[in-house]
C-alpha cells in the first residue's frame, strides 16, 4: 500500500497547535504518512513539510485582509491547482475558514476527501455558511460541545472532539510557584500578565493602551507589582521591546513565548480577545478581555455578530463571566478599573475560578485522539468499495 498523503493548511498560531497535536495522533495510526501544506513551527517539528510560511495567512480584520486580498487569492488558487494535479488522500483545513473553505470546496469537487478542523463561528454570525460548509467539507471537527447542533439542518457529518489545549494543560499540571520560579518572579508580588495579541495589527491597536493601563494600575495598588508580557514570536518581541523602552519606570518583564507559564504565574491578565483567552480559562487565570480594530472593520463586524458575547469564556459559560472592553472603550482608566476588580474582589474571583474549572472539564476529551478516530473512520468510509 502506498503511504498516505495528507495535505493540511493552518492559518495562524492557534491552528499550528491543533495541527501538531493532530499529526501526532494520526502518525500513531499511519506511521508512514506524509504531511505537507502550510503550517507553523510546531507542525514542522512533527515532520510536517510547509511549502509556504504560515505568516502568509496570518491576517485579521476585513480592512486588513483587503490590503492583501489578491495575494491570498493567488496563493489559494496556486495551492488548489497543485493539489488537484497531484491529489492527496485527504485535505485538512485547520481554522482560517475564509481561506480554507474555498480551497476545500474546489478540492472536494475534484474528488479529494476534505476535513475542516474548528467550526467557523456560525453561531455568532453568517449562519448561512452551513450550506457552503456542507458543499466543501466531508467531515467537520468541532472544539466546543454546543456547536454540532447548528449543522443539523444540512445533515453535516460532524464530531465534537474537545479542545487539545484542555488536554495539554491538564497533563502539564503547572503550579503557580513553579512558574514564578521559572520566570524569576517574586512569590509575594502581585503579578499581572499583559497579552496584547500575537498579530501585528493587535499589537498596533492594543499594546499602547495596555501599557498605559499598567501604569495606572501600578499607581493605584500598594505593594510590589510585576508585569509580564509574553511575545508570540521574535517580531512581536522586537515591537514590544521598542514600546517598553518608552516606559522605563514600569516594572515589566518581556519574555519570548511561555504564555502558559506567564498565565499560571499571574494573578490576573489583561488580554486580547482570541484563543489566548481560552488558554487563560484553562489555566484558571482571571482576566479582562479587550479588543480594538480599525473603525470600519469594527462597524461591519458589529452589524454581523449575533451573539451577546465576544470572549470565549463568556460564550462557553453562557454568561458575562469576564469583562469585555471593546473598541472606543479600550482606554487605560477603563482597563485598569476592571483589573482592580479582577485582582481584589474575592467573591468575584472565586466564582470565576470555579466556573473555569467546570469549563475545563467539559473541553477535556483527548481531542487529538478523538479527531484522529473520526478521520480514520472517514477514510474507511470513503474507501472505494470492492466489487
Short mmCIF file of C-alpha atoms in Angstrom, two decimals:
data_model
loop_
_atom_site.label_atom_id
_atom_site.label_comp_id
_atom_site.label_asym_id
_atom_site.label_seq_id
_atom_site.Cartn_x
_atom_site.Cartn_y
_atom_site.Cartn_z
CA UNK A 1 0.00 0.00 0.00
CA UNK A 2 1.40 3.45 -0.86
CA UNK A 3 1.96 5.83 2.03
CA UNK A 4 -0.94 8.09 2.95
CA UNK A 5 -0.51 11.68 1.77
CA UNK A 6 -2.31 14.29 3.87
CA UNK A 7 -2.34 17.95 2.88
CA UNK A 8 -3.02 20.45 5.68
CA UNK A 9 -3.37 24.23 5.91
CA UNK A 10 -3.18 26.09 9.23
CA UNK A 11 -3.60 29.85 9.16
CA UNK A 12 -2.10 31.08 12.43
CA UNK A 13 -0.51 30.11 15.77
CA UNK A 14 -3.65 28.51 17.23
CA UNK A 15 -4.04 26.38 14.12
CA UNK A 16 -0.40 25.34 14.38
CA UNK A 17 -1.12 23.97 17.89
CA UNK A 18 -4.12 21.99 16.65
CA UNK A 19 -2.25 20.72 13.60
CA UNK A 20 0.75 19.48 15.58
CA UNK A 21 -1.49 17.61 18.02
CA UNK A 22 -3.47 16.03 15.19
CA UNK A 23 -0.33 14.96 13.30
CA UNK A 24 0.94 13.23 16.47
CA UNK A 25 -2.22 11.12 16.74
CA UNK A 26 -2.55 10.41 13.03
CA UNK A 27 1.05 9.17 12.93
CA UNK A 28 0.14 6.57 15.55
CA UNK A 29 -2.31 5.13 13.01
CA UNK A 30 -0.39 5.92 9.84
CA UNK A 31 3.33 5.98 10.77
CA UNK A 32 4.46 6.33 7.14
CA UNK A 33 2.06 9.12 6.26
CA UNK A 34 3.35 12.26 4.58
CA UNK A 35 2.06 15.60 5.92
CA UNK A 36 2.55 18.77 3.89
CA UNK A 37 0.97 22.12 3.04
CA UNK A 38 1.04 25.30 5.15
CA UNK A 39 1.90 25.12 8.85
CA UNK A 40 3.98 26.61 11.63
CA UNK A 41 6.94 25.60 13.75
CA UNK A 42 5.00 23.13 15.91
CA UNK A 43 3.67 21.23 12.91
CA UNK A 44 7.09 21.29 11.27
CA UNK A 45 8.58 19.78 14.45
CA UNK A 46 6.26 16.79 13.91
CA UNK A 47 7.66 16.15 10.43
CA UNK A 48 5.27 18.41 8.51
CA UNK A 49 6.63 19.97 5.30
CA UNK A 50 5.44 23.56 4.99
CA UNK A 51 5.68 24.78 1.42
CA UNK A 52 4.60 28.33 2.34
CA UNK A 53 5.36 30.20 5.62
CA UNK A 54 2.33 30.32 7.91
CA UNK A 55 2.80 34.09 8.28
CA UNK A 56 1.47 34.50 4.72
CA UNK A 57 -2.01 33.67 6.08
CA UNK A 58 -1.88 35.39 9.49
CA UNK A 59 -4.00 38.47 8.90
CA UNK A 60 -7.04 39.66 10.86
CA UNK A 61 -9.88 42.04 10.08
CA UNK A 62 -11.83 42.88 6.92
CA UNK A 63 -9.89 46.03 6.08
CA UNK A 64 -6.56 44.35 6.80
CA UNK A 65 -7.45 41.37 4.58
CA UNK A 66 -8.44 43.66 1.70
CA UNK A 67 -4.90 45.00 1.56
CA UNK A 68 -3.61 41.50 0.78
CA UNK A 69 -6.66 40.04 -0.95
CA UNK A 70 -5.08 39.41 -4.34
CA UNK A 71 -2.04 37.79 -2.78
CA UNK A 72 -4.23 35.45 -0.70
CA UNK A 73 -6.48 34.57 -3.64
CA UNK A 74 -3.46 33.83 -5.81
CA UNK A 75 -1.93 31.66 -3.10
CA UNK A 76 -5.17 29.67 -2.70
CA UNK A 77 -5.55 29.24 -6.46
CA UNK A 78 -1.98 28.00 -6.89
CA UNK A 79 -2.29 25.64 -3.94
CA UNK A 80 -5.56 24.21 -5.26
CA UNK A 81 -4.04 23.68 -8.72
CA UNK A 82 -1.04 21.86 -7.23
CA UNK A 83 -3.21 19.58 -5.06
CA UNK A 84 -5.61 18.75 -7.88
CA UNK A 85 -2.68 17.96 -10.19
CA UNK A 86 -1.14 15.67 -7.55
CA UNK A 87 -4.08 14.70 -5.30
CA UNK A 88 -3.50 13.86 -1.64
CA UNK A 89 -5.58 11.18 0.06
CA UNK A 90 -7.05 13.82 2.33
CA UNK A 91 -7.10 17.58 2.80
CA UNK A 92 -7.46 19.02 6.32
CA UNK A 93 -8.13 22.72 6.70
CA UNK A 94 -7.43 23.96 10.22
CA UNK A 95 -9.46 27.04 11.10
CA UNK A 96 -8.83 30.04 8.72
CA UNK A 97 -12.28 29.41 7.18
CA UNK A 98 -12.19 32.29 4.69
CA UNK A 99 -9.13 30.70 3.09
CA UNK A 100 -9.69 27.01 3.76
CA UNK A 101 -13.37 26.53 2.94
CA UNK A 102 -12.98 27.96 -0.56
CA UNK A 103 -9.96 25.73 -1.06
CA UNK A 104 -11.77 22.69 0.34
CA UNK A 105 -14.82 23.26 -1.88
CA UNK A 106 -12.70 23.19 -5.01
CA UNK A 107 -10.76 20.12 -3.82
CA UNK A 108 -13.90 18.22 -2.86
CA UNK A 109 -15.43 18.95 -6.27
CA UNK A 110 -12.33 17.35 -7.83
CA UNK A 111 -12.81 14.17 -5.76
CA UNK A 112 -10.43 14.81 -2.83
CA UNK A 113 -11.75 13.95 0.65
CA UNK A 114 -11.88 17.05 2.87
CA UNK A 115 -11.93 17.76 6.61
CA UNK A 116 -12.30 21.08 8.37
CA UNK A 117 -10.96 21.26 11.92
CA UNK A 118 -12.60 24.02 14.01
CA UNK A 119 -16.15 25.06 13.27
CA UNK A 120 -16.50 28.58 11.90
CA UNK A 121 -18.48 30.75 14.30
CA UNK A 122 -21.82 30.10 12.58
CA UNK A 123 -23.49 30.55 15.98
CA UNK A 124 -22.19 34.14 16.08
CA UNK A 125 -22.54 35.44 12.54
CA UNK A 126 -23.14 34.39 8.90
CA UNK A 127 -25.20 31.35 9.86
CA UNK A 128 -25.94 30.53 6.22
CA UNK A 129 -22.32 29.40 5.93
CA UNK A 130 -23.54 25.96 6.99
CA UNK A 131 -24.60 25.36 3.38
CA UNK A 132 -21.17 26.25 1.98
CA UNK A 133 -19.54 24.08 4.64
CA UNK A 134 -21.71 21.16 3.56
CA UNK A 135 -20.60 21.63 -0.07
CA UNK A 136 -16.93 21.95 0.92
CA UNK A 137 -16.41 19.50 3.77
CA UNK A 138 -16.85 15.75 4.17
CA UNK A 139 -16.16 15.92 7.92
CA UNK A 140 -16.30 18.84 10.34
CA UNK A 141 -14.48 18.61 13.69
CA UNK A 142 -15.68 21.00 16.42
CA UNK A 143 -13.87 22.12 19.55
CA UNK A 144 -16.89 23.15 21.61
CA UNK A 145 -19.84 20.99 22.71
CA UNK A 146 -22.58 23.41 21.67
CA UNK A 147 -21.53 23.58 18.00
CA UNK A 148 -22.79 20.35 16.32
CA UNK A 149 -26.46 21.33 16.75
CA UNK A 150 -26.01 24.21 14.30
CA UNK A 151 -25.34 21.74 11.47
CA UNK A 152 -28.41 19.50 11.84
CA UNK A 153 -30.22 21.33 9.04
CA UNK A 154 -27.68 20.22 6.43
CA UNK A 155 -27.05 16.77 7.94
CA UNK A 156 -23.36 17.63 8.03
CA UNK A 157 -21.02 14.86 9.17
CA UNK A 158 -19.73 16.49 12.37
CA UNK A 159 -17.89 15.37 15.50
CA UNK A 160 -17.26 17.26 18.75
CA UNK A 161 -13.72 16.31 19.77
CA UNK A 162 -12.94 18.73 22.61
CA UNK A 163 -10.02 21.12 22.70
CA UNK A 164 -6.37 19.96 22.67
CA UNK A 165 -5.38 22.86 24.92
CA UNK A 166 -7.56 21.43 27.69
CA UNK A 167 -5.77 18.09 27.39
CA UNK A 168 -2.29 19.58 27.21
CA UNK A 169 -2.75 21.92 30.15
CA UNK A 170 -4.23 19.17 32.32
CA UNK A 171 -1.26 16.91 31.56
CA UNK A 172 1.28 19.67 32.23
CA UNK A 173 -0.21 20.33 35.69
CA UNK A 174 1.64 23.63 36.06
CA UNK A 175 1.77 25.23 39.51
CA UNK A 176 1.89 28.94 40.27
CA UNK A 177 5.00 28.58 42.44
CA UNK A 178 6.95 26.62 39.83
CA UNK A 179 6.01 29.07 37.08
CA UNK A 180 7.06 32.06 39.16
CA UNK A 181 10.37 30.36 39.86
CA UNK A 182 10.88 29.61 36.17
CA UNK A 183 10.16 33.23 35.26
CA UNK A 184 12.18 34.57 38.21
CA UNK A 185 9.17 36.35 39.67
CA UNK A 186 8.81 37.01 43.41
CA UNK A 187 6.26 34.78 45.14
CA UNK A 188 4.84 37.61 47.24
CA UNK A 189 4.32 40.12 44.41
CA UNK A 190 1.09 40.87 42.56
CA UNK A 191 1.77 39.60 39.05
CA UNK A 192 -0.27 40.90 36.12
CA UNK A 193 0.16 39.50 32.63
CA UNK A 194 -0.25 41.75 29.59
CA UNK A 195 -1.13 39.92 26.37
CA UNK A 196 -1.99 42.33 23.53
CA UNK A 197 -2.09 39.55 20.91
CA UNK A 198 0.06 37.59 18.50
CA UNK A 199 -0.77 39.54 15.33
CA UNK A 200 0.90 42.75 14.29
CA UNK A 201 -2.48 44.50 13.96
CA UNK A 202 -3.38 43.53 17.54
CA UNK A 203 -0.14 44.89 18.94
CA UNK A 204 -0.70 48.06 16.92
CA UNK A 205 -4.12 48.71 18.46
CA UNK A 206 -3.74 47.23 21.95
CA UNK A 207 -0.15 47.43 23.20
CA UNK A 208 -0.13 51.15 23.97
CA UNK A 209 -3.39 51.20 25.99
CA UNK A 210 -2.32 48.02 27.79
CA UNK A 211 0.93 49.63 28.90
CA UNK A 212 -0.86 52.83 29.90
CA UNK A 213 -3.33 50.76 31.94
CA UNK A 214 -0.40 49.03 33.63
CA UNK A 215 1.00 52.42 34.69
CA UNK A 216 -2.37 53.42 36.16
CA UNK A 217 -2.65 50.09 37.98
CA UNK A 218 0.84 50.49 39.40
CA UNK A 219 -0.14 53.88 40.80
CA UNK A 220 -3.37 52.53 42.31
CA UNK A 221 -2.11 49.37 44.01
CA UNK A 222 0.02 49.21 47.09
CA UNK A 223 2.80 46.68 47.47
CA UNK A 224 5.08 45.02 44.95
CA UNK A 225 3.62 44.63 41.46
CA UNK A 226 5.22 42.98 38.46
CA UNK A 227 4.01 42.95 34.86
CA UNK A 228 4.94 40.15 32.46
CA UNK A 229 4.45 40.21 28.69
CA UNK A 230 4.90 37.01 26.64
CA UNK A 231 5.77 37.72 23.00
CA UNK A 232 4.38 35.24 20.47
CA UNK A 233 7.43 35.40 18.21
CA UNK A 234 10.63 37.36 17.55
CA UNK A 235 8.87 40.04 15.51
CA UNK A 236 6.36 40.73 18.30
CA UNK A 237 9.21 40.64 20.84
CA UNK A 238 11.08 43.37 18.94
CA UNK A 239 7.95 45.52 18.59
CA UNK A 240 7.03 45.20 22.26
CA UNK A 241 10.62 45.81 23.35
CA UNK A 242 10.60 49.08 21.41
CA UNK A 243 7.33 50.14 23.07
CA UNK A 244 8.61 49.22 26.54
CA UNK A 245 11.70 51.37 26.02
CA UNK A 246 9.39 54.39 26.36
CA UNK A 247 8.24 53.22 29.82
CA UNK A 248 11.45 52.63 31.80
CA UNK A 249 9.60 53.24 35.09
CA UNK A 250 7.24 50.30 34.50
CA UNK A 251 8.26 47.05 36.30
CA UNK A 252 7.60 44.91 33.23
CA UNK A 253 9.38 41.82 32.00
CA UNK A 254 9.19 40.80 28.35
CA UNK A 255 9.67 37.08 27.67
CA UNK A 256 9.71 35.01 24.50
CA UNK A 257 6.62 32.81 24.27
CA UNK A 258 5.99 30.95 27.60
CA UNK A 259 2.38 32.19 27.61
CA UNK A 260 1.18 29.25 29.72
CA UNK A 261 3.82 29.79 32.37
CA UNK A 262 3.02 33.51 32.42
CA UNK A 263 -0.73 32.92 32.77
CA UNK A 264 -0.26 30.39 35.55
CA UNK A 265 2.14 32.69 37.40
CA UNK A 266 -0.18 35.70 37.08
CA UNK A 267 -2.88 36.82 39.49
CA UNK A 268 -4.79 38.32 36.54
CA UNK A 269 -4.28 39.06 32.86
CA UNK A 270 -5.21 41.90 30.51
CA UNK A 271 -5.66 40.01 27.27
CA UNK A 272 -6.72 40.40 23.63
CA UNK A 273 -9.87 38.55 22.67
CA UNK A 274 -9.00 35.30 20.91
CA UNK A 275 -7.72 31.79 21.55
CA UNK A 276 -5.40 33.02 24.30
CA UNK A 277 -8.48 33.71 26.45
CA UNK A 278 -9.26 30.00 26.32
CA UNK A 279 -5.72 29.26 27.49
CA UNK A 280 -6.24 31.67 30.39
CA UNK A 281 -9.54 29.94 31.22
CA UNK A 282 -7.94 26.50 31.27
CA UNK A 283 -5.13 27.81 33.49
CA UNK A 284 -7.60 29.43 35.89
CA UNK A 285 -6.37 32.99 35.43
CA UNK A 286 -8.95 35.78 35.99
CA UNK A 287 -8.92 38.11 33.03
CA UNK A 288 -10.00 41.35 31.47
CA UNK A 289 -10.64 40.88 27.75
CA UNK A 290 -10.13 43.74 25.31
CA UNK A 291 -10.16 44.20 21.57
CA UNK A 292 -9.75 47.05 19.13
CA UNK A 293 -9.56 47.07 15.34
CA UNK A 294 -9.91 49.58 12.54
CA UNK A 295 -13.13 51.63 12.89
CA UNK A 296 -14.51 50.39 9.55
CA UNK A 297 -13.85 46.74 10.40
CA UNK A 298 -15.46 47.14 13.82
CA UNK A 299 -18.53 48.81 12.34
CA UNK A 300 -19.01 45.93 9.90
CA UNK A 301 -18.44 43.22 12.49
CA UNK A 302 -20.80 44.90 14.96
CA UNK A 303 -23.63 44.61 12.46
CA UNK A 304 -22.87 40.99 11.61
CA UNK A 305 -22.32 39.45 15.05
CA UNK A 306 -25.41 37.78 16.52
CA UNK A 307 -24.03 36.60 19.87
CA UNK A 308 -24.16 38.74 23.04
CA UNK A 309 -20.51 37.94 23.84
CA UNK A 310 -17.19 38.02 22.00
CA UNK A 311 -14.87 36.49 24.64
CA UNK A 312 -14.63 32.69 24.53
CA UNK A 313 -15.03 32.24 28.32
CA UNK A 314 -18.32 34.14 28.20
CA UNK A 315 -19.55 32.26 25.12
CA UNK A 316 -18.75 28.90 26.73
CA UNK A 317 -20.22 29.86 30.09
CA UNK A 318 -23.32 31.48 28.60
CA UNK A 319 -22.91 34.40 30.99
CA UNK A 320 -20.91 37.60 31.39
CA UNK A 321 -18.18 35.84 33.33
CA UNK A 322 -15.27 38.14 32.43
CA UNK A 323 -15.35 41.82 31.37
CA UNK A 324 -15.24 42.60 27.66
CA UNK A 325 -13.86 46.04 26.78
CA UNK A 326 -14.11 46.80 23.10
CA UNK A 327 -13.09 49.44 20.56
CA UNK A 328 -13.61 53.01 21.83
CA UNK A 329 -13.89 51.78 25.43
CA UNK A 330 -10.32 50.44 25.30
CA UNK A 331 -8.95 53.27 27.43
CA UNK A 332 -6.33 52.97 30.20
CA UNK A 333 -8.67 54.03 33.03
CA UNK A 334 -11.35 51.54 32.00
CA UNK A 335 -8.87 48.69 31.64
CA UNK A 336 -7.21 49.48 34.99
CA UNK A 337 -10.55 49.66 36.82
CA UNK A 338 -11.55 46.22 35.53
CA UNK A 339 -8.16 44.81 36.52
CA UNK A 340 -8.52 46.10 40.06
CA UNK A 341 -11.77 44.13 40.44
CA UNK A 342 -10.21 41.02 38.92
CA UNK A 343 -7.37 41.27 41.43
CA UNK A 344 -9.16 42.38 44.61
CA UNK A 345 -12.81 41.23 44.55
CA UNK A 346 -12.51 37.91 46.38
CA UNK A 347 -16.08 36.70 45.76
CA UNK A 348 -15.83 37.52 42.08
CA UNK A 349 -12.50 35.70 41.76
CA UNK A 350 -13.87 32.59 43.49
CA UNK A 351 -16.88 32.47 41.16
CA UNK A 352 -14.74 32.93 38.05
CA UNK A 353 -12.20 30.31 39.09
CA UNK A 354 -14.93 27.76 39.93
CA UNK A 355 -16.59 28.24 36.54
CA UNK A 356 -13.21 27.95 34.82
CA UNK A 357 -12.76 24.52 36.43
CA UNK A 358 -16.17 23.41 35.10
CA UNK A 359 -15.49 24.68 31.59
CA UNK A 360 -12.09 22.97 31.52
CA UNK A 361 -13.66 19.61 32.40
CA UNK A 362 -16.20 19.95 29.56
CA UNK A 363 -13.44 20.56 26.99
CA UNK A 364 -11.03 17.86 28.19
CA UNK A 365 -11.85 14.96 25.85
CA UNK A 366 -8.45 13.87 24.45
CA UNK A 367 -9.16 15.93 21.34
CA UNK A 368 -6.30 14.73 19.17
CA UNK A 369 -7.29 11.12 19.72
CA UNK A 370 -10.97 11.84 19.04
CA UNK A 371 -10.14 13.82 15.88
CA UNK A 372 -7.84 11.09 14.57
CA UNK A 373 -10.55 8.48 15.25
CA UNK A 374 -13.09 10.50 13.26
CA UNK A 375 -10.65 10.97 10.37
CA UNK A 376 -9.73 7.29 10.35
CA UNK A 377 -13.43 6.39 10.11
CA UNK A 378 -13.92 8.91 7.30
CA UNK A 379 -11.06 7.41 5.30
CA UNK A 380 -12.51 3.93 5.85
CA UNK A 381 -16.00 5.01 4.77
CA UNK A 382 -14.71 6.89 1.72
CA UNK A 383 -12.61 3.95 0.53
CA UNK A 384 -13.90 2.61 -2.80
CA UNK A 385 -15.99 -0.49 -2.21
CA UNK A 386 -14.72 -3.69 -3.85
CA UNK A 387 -16.94 -5.43 -6.34
#
